[in-house]
């Protein structure tokens, strides 16, 4: 550490929903000296990067995918559609940053290249690619659960000379598809959102599909002013409901499949399909994610819808998913299956006809050649753990996270790691981040971190560090929840199964409300599961 080292109470990495709220709360509500760093050129995190055509919120719709803590903010921001498009989410986050004067404390286009814990000083030191060194007692990693792009490694892919874009790294300048033959690899949320938009403009779109996916109609629509006003009027109750129901703002139906006939159940599925969104999963019958027979019935209902929508029966069969619906992230679309009725869209089933190689201008599968001008990689992310490993902080004894997480992503509460005192993750492995409405989940996680920081300060403590025992029991706790469901039956990014060689481990917490109760309980028990060290240097505590 040199004299030019900038000194802070807290360093935040990332300025998406989580990082911005952390900066606001810790600086303005707690009076701490805080600095945020972001490699991007502006705020927004995932919404800054994922600018592909068709990108929209597919969680509970507007105005719920937003900060919930400030009624003034809720009242002043006008949401226009039920499924907010990427540009509108980004505009909202830019507004938030300006409204709370956050920009002056964020260093953009600045990558944190190393982060190391100093045991003596009980502080973190970071270095940036701008040549700066900074130190803080606390390091908050708001680095995004879906950030590190998964790039396929097909033979010759680097020889392809046409335009090539990953959906998670989409260019800021408009990409034109007009007159172009576009190949799209990947049919997760990003592929299914972008393919219908690309097809409207391109000469031809060839979709290379590895796993057929279920997708439900999003039924995006303009959000009428009176509907928005009604949400605002009931905001406290709706927020309470989100806290209680894993991020879902509305009452859910408690219906039991065993109490209904097959015809009655089918009528319910029809009604919820028409409603759109994820109602089919959460409002049909209790136990869809647990009961194999019930899940199969709902899965078959959706397969029937795909057969109805897609006119060519051969293409429809290729699109038929065969895993338990919902065990891969549920996708909401605006006309995805309908897109296969267009003359300019064709589908290649990679199971029957795998990609053999790329050349300068073509994709060669086992039995065919597909000349393309542009390649769109909608191939997803090294989710949840990838962005922490990308940062690769060094904790006690200089042990890197890569060494610690070689075989398993051990952590406590999805937020802290044994051997890494005073480091907090937002939406880390084992947190409900990707299952709970993200902005609210981020707010509640940051509030808990802030309380922990206050507790240390009030008690003359210099550091908090999870114990390995706490990590082990946390691992058992979250796996017991996941193992009681159908999620582990499927190869998904939830299980780390999308990345070759990645340890197979369930990466989330399926019961968001219970998760936040556990955080509260840990705090009430004076940070049970943590070792709290006295501050070594007088006044070192923030
Ligand atoms: O990524 P994915 P995504 N060869 O991993 C395929 C969030 N999100 O970017 O299923 C061929 O879901 C892969 O195939 P398979 C949301 O949480 C939110 O679409 O692994 N194919 C799959 O089809 C989402 O879940 C929003 O067999 C390959 C696809 O690529 C998460 O981000 C919008 C391949 C990847 O699907 C990730 O979604 C978008 C290969 N080598 C995303 N490698 C909004 O709310 C991968 N695939 C706005």
mmCIF file of N, CA and C in Angstrom, residues 382-470:
data_model
loop_
_atom_site.group_PDB
_atom_site.id
_atom_site.type_symbol
_atom_site.label_atom_id
_atom_site.label_comp_id
_atom_site.label_asym_id
_atom_site.label_seq_id
_atom_site.Cartn_x
_atom_site.Cartn_y
_atom_site.Cartn_z
ATOM 1 N N UNK A 382 -21.546 -17.921 -17.298
ATOM 2 C CA UNK A 382 -21.046 -18.721 -16.174
ATOM 3 C C UNK A 382 -21.696 -18.085 -14.945
ATOM 4 N N UNK A 383 -22.886 -18.589 -14.638
ATOM 5 C CA UNK A 383 -23.791 -17.853 -13.737
ATOM 6 C C UNK A 383 -23.361 -17.919 -12.271
ATOM 7 N N UNK A 384 -23.677 -16.883 -11.563
ATOM 8 C CA UNK A 384 -23.615 -16.723 -10.107
ATOM 9 C C UNK A 384 -22.179 -16.775 -9.562
ATOM 10 N N UNK A 385 -21.506 -17.913 -9.716
ATOM 11 C CA UNK A 385 -20.145 -18.006 -9.178
ATOM 12 C C UNK A 385 -19.126 -17.356 -10.121
ATOM 13 N N UNK A 386 -19.457 -17.301 -11.430
ATOM 14 C CA UNK A 386 -18.475 -16.875 -12.442
ATOM 15 C C UNK A 386 -17.935 -15.477 -12.207
ATOM 16 N N UNK A 387 -18.824 -14.549 -11.813
ATOM 17 C CA UNK A 387 -18.352 -13.165 -11.687
ATOM 18 C C UNK A 387 -17.488 -12.987 -10.434
ATOM 19 N N UNK A 388 -17.733 -13.785 -9.395
ATOM 20 C CA UNK A 388 -16.858 -13.722 -8.215
ATOM 21 C C UNK A 388 -15.489 -14.318 -8.552
ATOM 22 N N UNK A 389 -15.505 -15.404 -9.323
ATOM 23 C CA UNK A 389 -14.227 -16.027 -9.694
ATOM 24 C C UNK A 389 -13.456 -15.141 -10.668
ATOM 25 N N UNK A 390 -14.189 -14.377 -11.451
ATOM 26 C CA UNK A 390 -13.574 -13.412 -12.350
ATOM 27 C C UNK A 390 -12.806 -12.358 -11.551
ATOM 28 N N UNK A 391 -13.385 -11.947 -10.428
ATOM 29 C CA UNK A 391 -12.704 -10.984 -9.544
ATOM 30 C C UNK A 391 -11.570 -11.683 -8.797
ATOM 31 N N UNK A 392 -11.830 -12.901 -8.371
ATOM 32 C CA UNK A 392 -10.829 -13.760 -7.712
ATOM 33 C C UNK A 392 -10.109 -13.077 -6.541
ATOM 34 N N UNK A 393 -10.849 -12.612 -5.531
ATOM 35 C CA UNK A 393 -10.205 -11.952 -4.395
ATOM 36 C C UNK A 393 -9.298 -12.909 -3.624
ATOM 37 N N UNK A 394 -8.286 -12.332 -2.993
ATOM 38 C CA UNK A 394 -7.399 -13.137 -2.141
ATOM 39 C C UNK A 394 -7.715 -12.832 -0.684
ATOM 40 N N UNK A 395 -8.028 -13.858 0.064
ATOM 41 C CA UNK A 395 -8.414 -13.668 1.467
ATOM 42 C C UNK A 395 -7.269 -13.943 2.408
ATOM 43 N N UNK A 396 -7.616 -14.442 3.591
ATOM 44 C CA UNK A 396 -6.617 -14.771 4.606
ATOM 45 C C UNK A 396 -5.532 -15.678 4.025
ATOM 46 N N UNK A 397 -4.277 -15.394 4.360
ATOM 47 C CA UNK A 397 -3.166 -16.229 3.892
ATOM 48 C C UNK A 397 -2.932 -16.106 2.393
ATOM 49 N N UNK A 398 -3.522 -15.108 1.773
ATOM 50 C CA UNK A 398 -3.335 -14.908 0.324
ATOM 51 C C UNK A 398 -4.026 -15.967 -0.516
ATOM 52 N N UNK A 399 -4.971 -16.719 0.103
ATOM 53 C CA UNK A 399 -5.657 -17.789 -0.649
ATOM 54 C C UNK A 399 -6.655 -17.152 -1.618
ATOM 55 N N UNK A 400 -6.518 -17.516 -2.890
ATOM 56 C CA UNK A 400 -7.432 -16.941 -3.883
ATOM 57 C C UNK A 400 -8.757 -17.687 -3.864
ATOM 58 N N UNK A 401 -9.799 -16.996 -4.318
ATOM 59 C CA UNK A 401 -11.119 -17.630 -4.349
ATOM 60 C C UNK A 401 -11.106 -18.834 -5.301
ATOM 61 N N UNK A 402 -10.308 -18.725 -6.361
ATOM 62 C CA UNK A 402 -10.181 -19.848 -7.301
ATOM 63 C C UNK A 402 -9.715 -21.102 -6.561
ATOM 64 N N UNK A 403 -8.745 -20.920 -5.644
ATOM 65 C CA UNK A 403 -8.272 -22.077 -4.863
ATOM 66 C C UNK A 403 -9.370 -22.554 -3.929
ATOM 67 N N UNK A 404 -10.017 -21.617 -3.262
ATOM 68 C CA UNK A 404 -11.041 -21.990 -2.272
ATOM 69 C C UNK A 404 -12.227 -22.677 -2.961
ATOM 70 N N UNK A 405 -12.615 -22.179 -4.128
ATOM 71 C CA UNK A 405 -13.825 -22.677 -4.801
ATOM 72 C C UNK A 405 -13.513 -23.682 -5.911
ATOM 73 N N UNK A 406 -12.349 -24.304 -5.842
ATOM 74 C CA UNK A 406 -11.978 -25.259 -6.890
ATOM 75 C C UNK A 406 -13.022 -26.347 -7.097
ATOM 76 N N UNK A 407 -13.577 -26.881 -5.982
ATOM 77 C CA UNK A 407 -14.499 -28.009 -6.112
ATOM 78 C C UNK A 407 -15.923 -27.717 -5.717
ATOM 79 N N UNK A 408 -16.136 -26.656 -4.947
ATOM 80 C CA UNK A 408 -17.474 -26.341 -4.463
ATOM 81 C C UNK A 408 -17.516 -24.870 -4.035
ATOM 82 N N UNK A 409 -18.662 -24.214 -4.251
ATOM 83 C CA UNK A 409 -18.732 -22.769 -3.997
ATOM 84 C C UNK A 409 -19.168 -22.508 -2.555
ATOM 85 N N UNK A 410 -18.315 -22.962 -1.614
ATOM 86 C CA UNK A 410 -18.673 -22.850 -0.197
ATOM 87 C C UNK A 410 -18.807 -21.398 0.221
ATOM 88 N N UNK A 411 -19.890 -21.117 0.933
ATOM 89 C CA UNK A 411 -20.098 -19.759 1.449
ATOM 90 C C UNK A 411 -21.144 -19.832 2.543
ATOM 91 N N UNK A 412 -21.386 -18.720 3.186
ATOM 92 C CA UNK A 412 -22.387 -18.670 4.252
ATOM 93 C C UNK A 412 -23.416 -17.598 3.886
ATOM 94 N N UNK A 413 -24.670 -17.984 3.860
ATOM 95 C CA UNK A 413 -25.798 -17.081 3.602
ATOM 96 C C UNK A 413 -25.799 -16.523 2.176
ATOM 97 N N UNK A 414 -25.012 -17.131 1.296
ATOM 98 C CA UNK A 414 -24.943 -16.611 -0.075
ATOM 99 C C UNK A 414 -24.319 -15.228 -0.116
ATOM 100 N N UNK A 415 -23.723 -14.800 0.996
ATOM 101 C CA UNK A 415 -23.278 -13.405 1.100
ATOM 102 C C UNK A 415 -21.858 -13.262 1.650
ATOM 103 N N UNK A 416 -21.344 -14.286 2.330
ATOM 104 C CA UNK A 416 -20.023 -14.155 2.959
ATOM 105 C C UNK A 416 -19.251 -15.464 2.760
ATOM 106 N N UNK A 417 -17.934 -15.400 2.941
ATOM 107 C CA UNK A 417 -17.091 -16.569 2.659
ATOM 108 C C UNK A 417 -16.056 -16.722 3.774
ATOM 109 N N UNK A 418 -15.926 -17.949 4.303
ATOM 110 C CA UNK A 418 -14.896 -18.201 5.332
ATOM 111 C C UNK A 418 -13.522 -17.973 4.711
ATOM 112 N N UNK A 419 -12.688 -17.235 5.428
ATOM 113 C CA UNK A 419 -11.358 -16.901 4.894
ATOM 114 C C UNK A 419 -11.332 -15.538 4.205
ATOM 115 N N UNK A 420 -12.502 -14.909 4.084
ATOM 116 C CA UNK A 420 -12.606 -13.611 3.387
ATOM 117 C C UNK A 420 -13.360 -12.613 4.283
ATOM 118 N N UNK A 421 -12.727 -12.213 5.399
ATOM 119 C CA UNK A 421 -13.422 -11.330 6.341
ATOM 120 C C UNK A 421 -13.835 -10.020 5.660
ATOM 121 N N UNK A 422 -14.940 -9.487 6.113
ATOM 122 C CA UNK A 422 -15.408 -8.158 5.664
ATOM 123 C C UNK A 422 -15.700 -8.081 4.173
ATOM 124 N N UNK A 423 -15.801 -9.235 3.520
ATOM 125 C CA UNK A 423 -16.212 -9.242 2.104
ATOM 126 C C UNK A 423 -17.662 -9.717 2.050
ATOM 127 N N UNK A 424 -18.479 -8.965 1.324
ATOM 128 C CA UNK A 424 -19.893 -9.328 1.178
ATOM 129 C C UNK A 424 -20.230 -9.474 -0.303
ATOM 130 N N UNK A 425 -21.000 -10.526 -0.594
ATOM 131 C CA UNK A 425 -21.490 -10.714 -1.977
ATOM 132 C C UNK A 425 -22.976 -10.351 -1.989
ATOM 133 N N UNK A 426 -23.401 -9.761 -3.085
ATOM 134 C CA UNK A 426 -24.845 -9.605 -3.289
ATOM 135 C C UNK A 426 -25.232 -10.566 -4.408
ATOM 136 N N UNK A 427 -26.221 -11.388 -4.146
ATOM 137 C CA UNK A 427 -26.646 -12.447 -5.083
ATOM 138 C C UNK A 427 -25.540 -13.479 -5.316
ATOM 139 N N UNK A 428 -24.834 -13.857 -4.257
ATOM 140 C CA UNK A 428 -23.819 -14.903 -4.371
ATOM 141 C C UNK A 428 -24.460 -16.286 -4.451
ATOM 142 N N UNK A 429 -23.638 -17.338 -4.637
ATOM 143 C CA UNK A 429 -24.174 -18.700 -4.717
ATOM 144 C C UNK A 429 -24.934 -19.048 -3.435
ATOM 145 N N UNK A 430 -26.117 -19.603 -3.581
ATOM 146 C CA UNK A 430 -26.893 -19.980 -2.402
ATOM 147 C C UNK A 430 -27.782 -18.863 -1.890
ATOM 148 N N UNK A 431 -27.800 -17.740 -2.591
ATOM 149 C CA UNK A 431 -28.735 -16.670 -2.236
ATOM 150 C C UNK A 431 -29.950 -16.791 -3.163
ATOM 151 N N UNK A 432 -31.048 -16.131 -2.803
ATOM 152 C CA UNK A 432 -32.214 -16.250 -3.671
ATOM 153 C C UNK A 432 -32.175 -15.275 -4.836
ATOM 154 N N UNK A 433 -31.023 -14.583 -5.018
ATOM 155 C CA UNK A 433 -30.921 -13.510 -6.019
ATOM 156 C C UNK A 433 -31.655 -13.780 -7.308
ATOM 157 N N UNK A 434 -31.392 -14.931 -7.921
ATOM 158 C CA UNK A 434 -31.964 -15.157 -9.250
ATOM 159 C C UNK A 434 -33.394 -15.685 -9.195
ATOM 160 N N UNK A 435 -33.918 -15.929 -7.993
ATOM 161 C CA UNK A 435 -35.293 -16.404 -7.870
ATOM 162 C C UNK A 435 -36.224 -15.324 -7.328
ATOM 163 N N UNK A 436 -35.674 -14.424 -6.529
ATOM 164 C CA UNK A 436 -36.431 -13.366 -5.882
ATOM 165 C C UNK A 436 -36.370 -12.158 -6.809
ATOM 166 N N UNK A 437 -37.409 -11.309 -6.807
ATOM 167 C CA UNK A 437 -37.316 -10.112 -7.643
ATOM 168 C C UNK A 437 -36.051 -9.349 -7.259
ATOM 169 N N UNK A 438 -35.163 -9.222 -8.230
ATOM 170 C CA UNK A 438 -33.795 -8.804 -7.925
ATOM 171 C C UNK A 438 -33.659 -7.471 -7.179
ATOM 172 N N UNK A 439 -34.311 -6.393 -7.634
ATOM 173 C CA UNK A 439 -34.068 -5.133 -6.926
ATOM 174 C C UNK A 439 -34.450 -5.216 -5.446
ATOM 175 N N UNK A 440 -35.596 -5.812 -5.138
ATOM 176 C CA UNK A 440 -35.995 -5.931 -3.731
ATOM 177 C C UNK A 440 -35.019 -6.840 -2.978
ATOM 178 N N UNK A 441 -34.620 -7.934 -3.602
ATOM 179 C CA UNK A 441 -33.655 -8.833 -2.964
ATOM 180 C C UNK A 441 -32.349 -8.097 -2.675
ATOM 181 N N UNK A 442 -31.922 -7.275 -3.619
ATOM 182 C CA UNK A 442 -30.684 -6.513 -3.428
ATOM 183 C C UNK A 442 -30.840 -5.532 -2.272
ATOM 184 N N UNK A 443 -31.970 -4.835 -2.240
ATOM 185 C CA UNK A 443 -32.201 -3.877 -1.144
ATOM 186 C C UNK A 443 -32.108 -4.573 0.213
ATOM 187 N N UNK A 444 -32.774 -5.717 0.305
ATOM 188 C CA UNK A 444 -32.833 -6.381 1.616
ATOM 189 C C UNK A 444 -31.468 -6.951 2.006
ATOM 190 N N UNK A 445 -30.718 -7.412 1.007
ATOM 191 C CA UNK A 445 -29.373 -7.928 1.309
ATOM 192 C C UNK A 445 -28.467 -6.782 1.760
ATOM 193 N N UNK A 446 -28.541 -5.658 1.043
ATOM 194 C CA UNK A 446 -27.705 -4.513 1.407
ATOM 195 C C UNK A 446 -28.086 -4.015 2.805
ATOM 196 N N UNK A 447 -29.373 -3.970 3.112
ATOM 197 C CA UNK A 447 -29.797 -3.511 4.442
ATOM 198 C C UNK A 447 -29.168 -4.392 5.523
ATOM 199 N N UNK A 448 -29.125 -5.696 5.238
ATOM 200 C CA UNK A 448 -28.534 -6.624 6.217
ATOM 201 C C UNK A 448 -27.025 -6.372 6.353
ATOM 202 N N UNK A 449 -26.354 -6.177 5.227
ATOM 203 C CA UNK A 449 -24.904 -5.885 5.264
ATOM 204 C C UNK A 449 -24.664 -4.599 6.062
ATOM 205 N N UNK A 450 -25.519 -3.590 5.789
ATOM 206 C CA UNK A 450 -25.364 -2.298 6.474
ATOM 207 C C UNK A 450 -25.526 -2.477 7.988
ATOM 208 N N UNK A 451 -26.492 -3.297 8.396
ATOM 209 C CA UNK A 451 -26.684 -3.538 9.828
ATOM 210 C C UNK A 451 -25.478 -4.243 10.428
ATOM 211 N N UNK A 452 -24.894 -5.138 9.668
ATOM 212 C CA UNK A 452 -23.713 -5.853 10.151
ATOM 213 C C UNK A 452 -22.554 -4.861 10.346
ATOM 214 N N UNK A 453 -22.383 -3.961 9.386
ATOM 215 C CA UNK A 453 -21.320 -2.947 9.488
ATOM 216 C C UNK A 453 -21.557 -2.064 10.726
ATOM 217 N N UNK A 454 -22.815 -1.665 10.943
ATOM 218 C CA UNK A 454 -23.130 -0.832 12.124
ATOM 219 C C UNK A 454 -22.827 -1.592 13.411
ATOM 220 N N UNK A 455 -23.181 -2.853 13.419
ATOM 221 C CA UNK A 455 -22.969 -3.676 14.620
ATOM 222 C C UNK A 455 -21.472 -3.724 14.960
ATOM 223 N N UNK A 456 -20.644 -3.937 13.935
ATOM 224 C CA UNK A 456 -19.199 -3.992 14.173
ATOM 225 C C UNK A 456 -18.720 -2.664 14.742
ATOM 226 N N UNK A 457 -19.190 -1.594 14.116
ATOM 227 C CA UNK A 457 -18.749 -0.268 14.540
ATOM 228 C C UNK A 457 -19.169 0.021 15.985
ATOM 229 N N UNK A 458 -20.425 -0.284 16.299
ATOM 230 C CA UNK A 458 -20.944 0.011 17.648
ATOM 231 C C UNK A 458 -20.253 -0.814 18.727
ATOM 232 N N UNK A 459 -19.702 -1.951 18.338
ATOM 233 C CA UNK A 459 -19.098 -2.840 19.334
ATOM 234 C C UNK A 459 -17.576 -2.871 19.273
ATOM 235 N N UNK A 460 -17.005 -1.889 18.588
ATOM 236 C CA UNK A 460 -15.537 -1.800 18.525
ATOM 237 C C UNK A 460 -14.904 -2.999 17.835
ATOM 238 N N UNK A 461 -15.609 -3.574 16.887
ATOM 239 C CA UNK A 461 -15.102 -4.764 16.194
ATOM 240 C C UNK A 461 -14.507 -4.381 14.851
ATOM 241 N N UNK A 462 -13.481 -5.144 14.433
ATOM 242 C CA UNK A 462 -12.785 -4.782 13.194
ATOM 243 C C UNK A 462 -13.172 -5.653 12.013
ATOM 244 N N UNK A 463 -13.667 -6.874 12.298
ATOM 245 C CA UNK A 463 -13.998 -7.731 11.149
ATOM 246 C C UNK A 463 -15.023 -8.785 11.522
ATOM 247 N N UNK A 464 -15.734 -9.220 10.495
ATOM 248 C CA UNK A 464 -16.673 -10.339 10.617
ATOM 249 C C UNK A 464 -16.287 -11.356 9.565
ATOM 250 N N UNK A 465 -16.187 -12.612 9.988
ATOM 251 C CA UNK A 465 -15.784 -13.651 9.037
ATOM 252 C C UNK A 465 -16.597 -14.912 9.290
ATOM 253 N N UNK A 466 -17.198 -15.439 8.266
ATOM 254 C CA UNK A 466 -17.972 -16.675 8.402
ATOM 255 C C UNK A 466 -17.044 -17.817 8.803
ATOM 256 N N UNK A 467 -17.582 -18.765 9.569
ATOM 257 C CA UNK A 467 -16.774 -19.941 9.915
ATOM 258 C C UNK A 467 -17.020 -21.042 8.877
ATOM 259 N N UNK A 468 -16.096 -21.983 8.821
ATOM 260 C CA UNK A 468 -16.285 -23.111 7.882
ATOM 261 C C UNK A 468 -17.453 -23.980 8.328
ATOM 262 N N UNK A 469 -17.671 -24.083 9.633
ATOM 263 C CA UNK A 469 -18.830 -24.873 10.110
ATOM 264 C C UNK A 469 -20.132 -24.234 9.632
ATOM 265 N N UNK A 470 -20.177 -22.910 9.710
ATOM 266 C CA UNK A 470 -21.398 -22.214 9.262
ATOM 267 C C UNK A 470 -21.604 -22.458 7.770
#
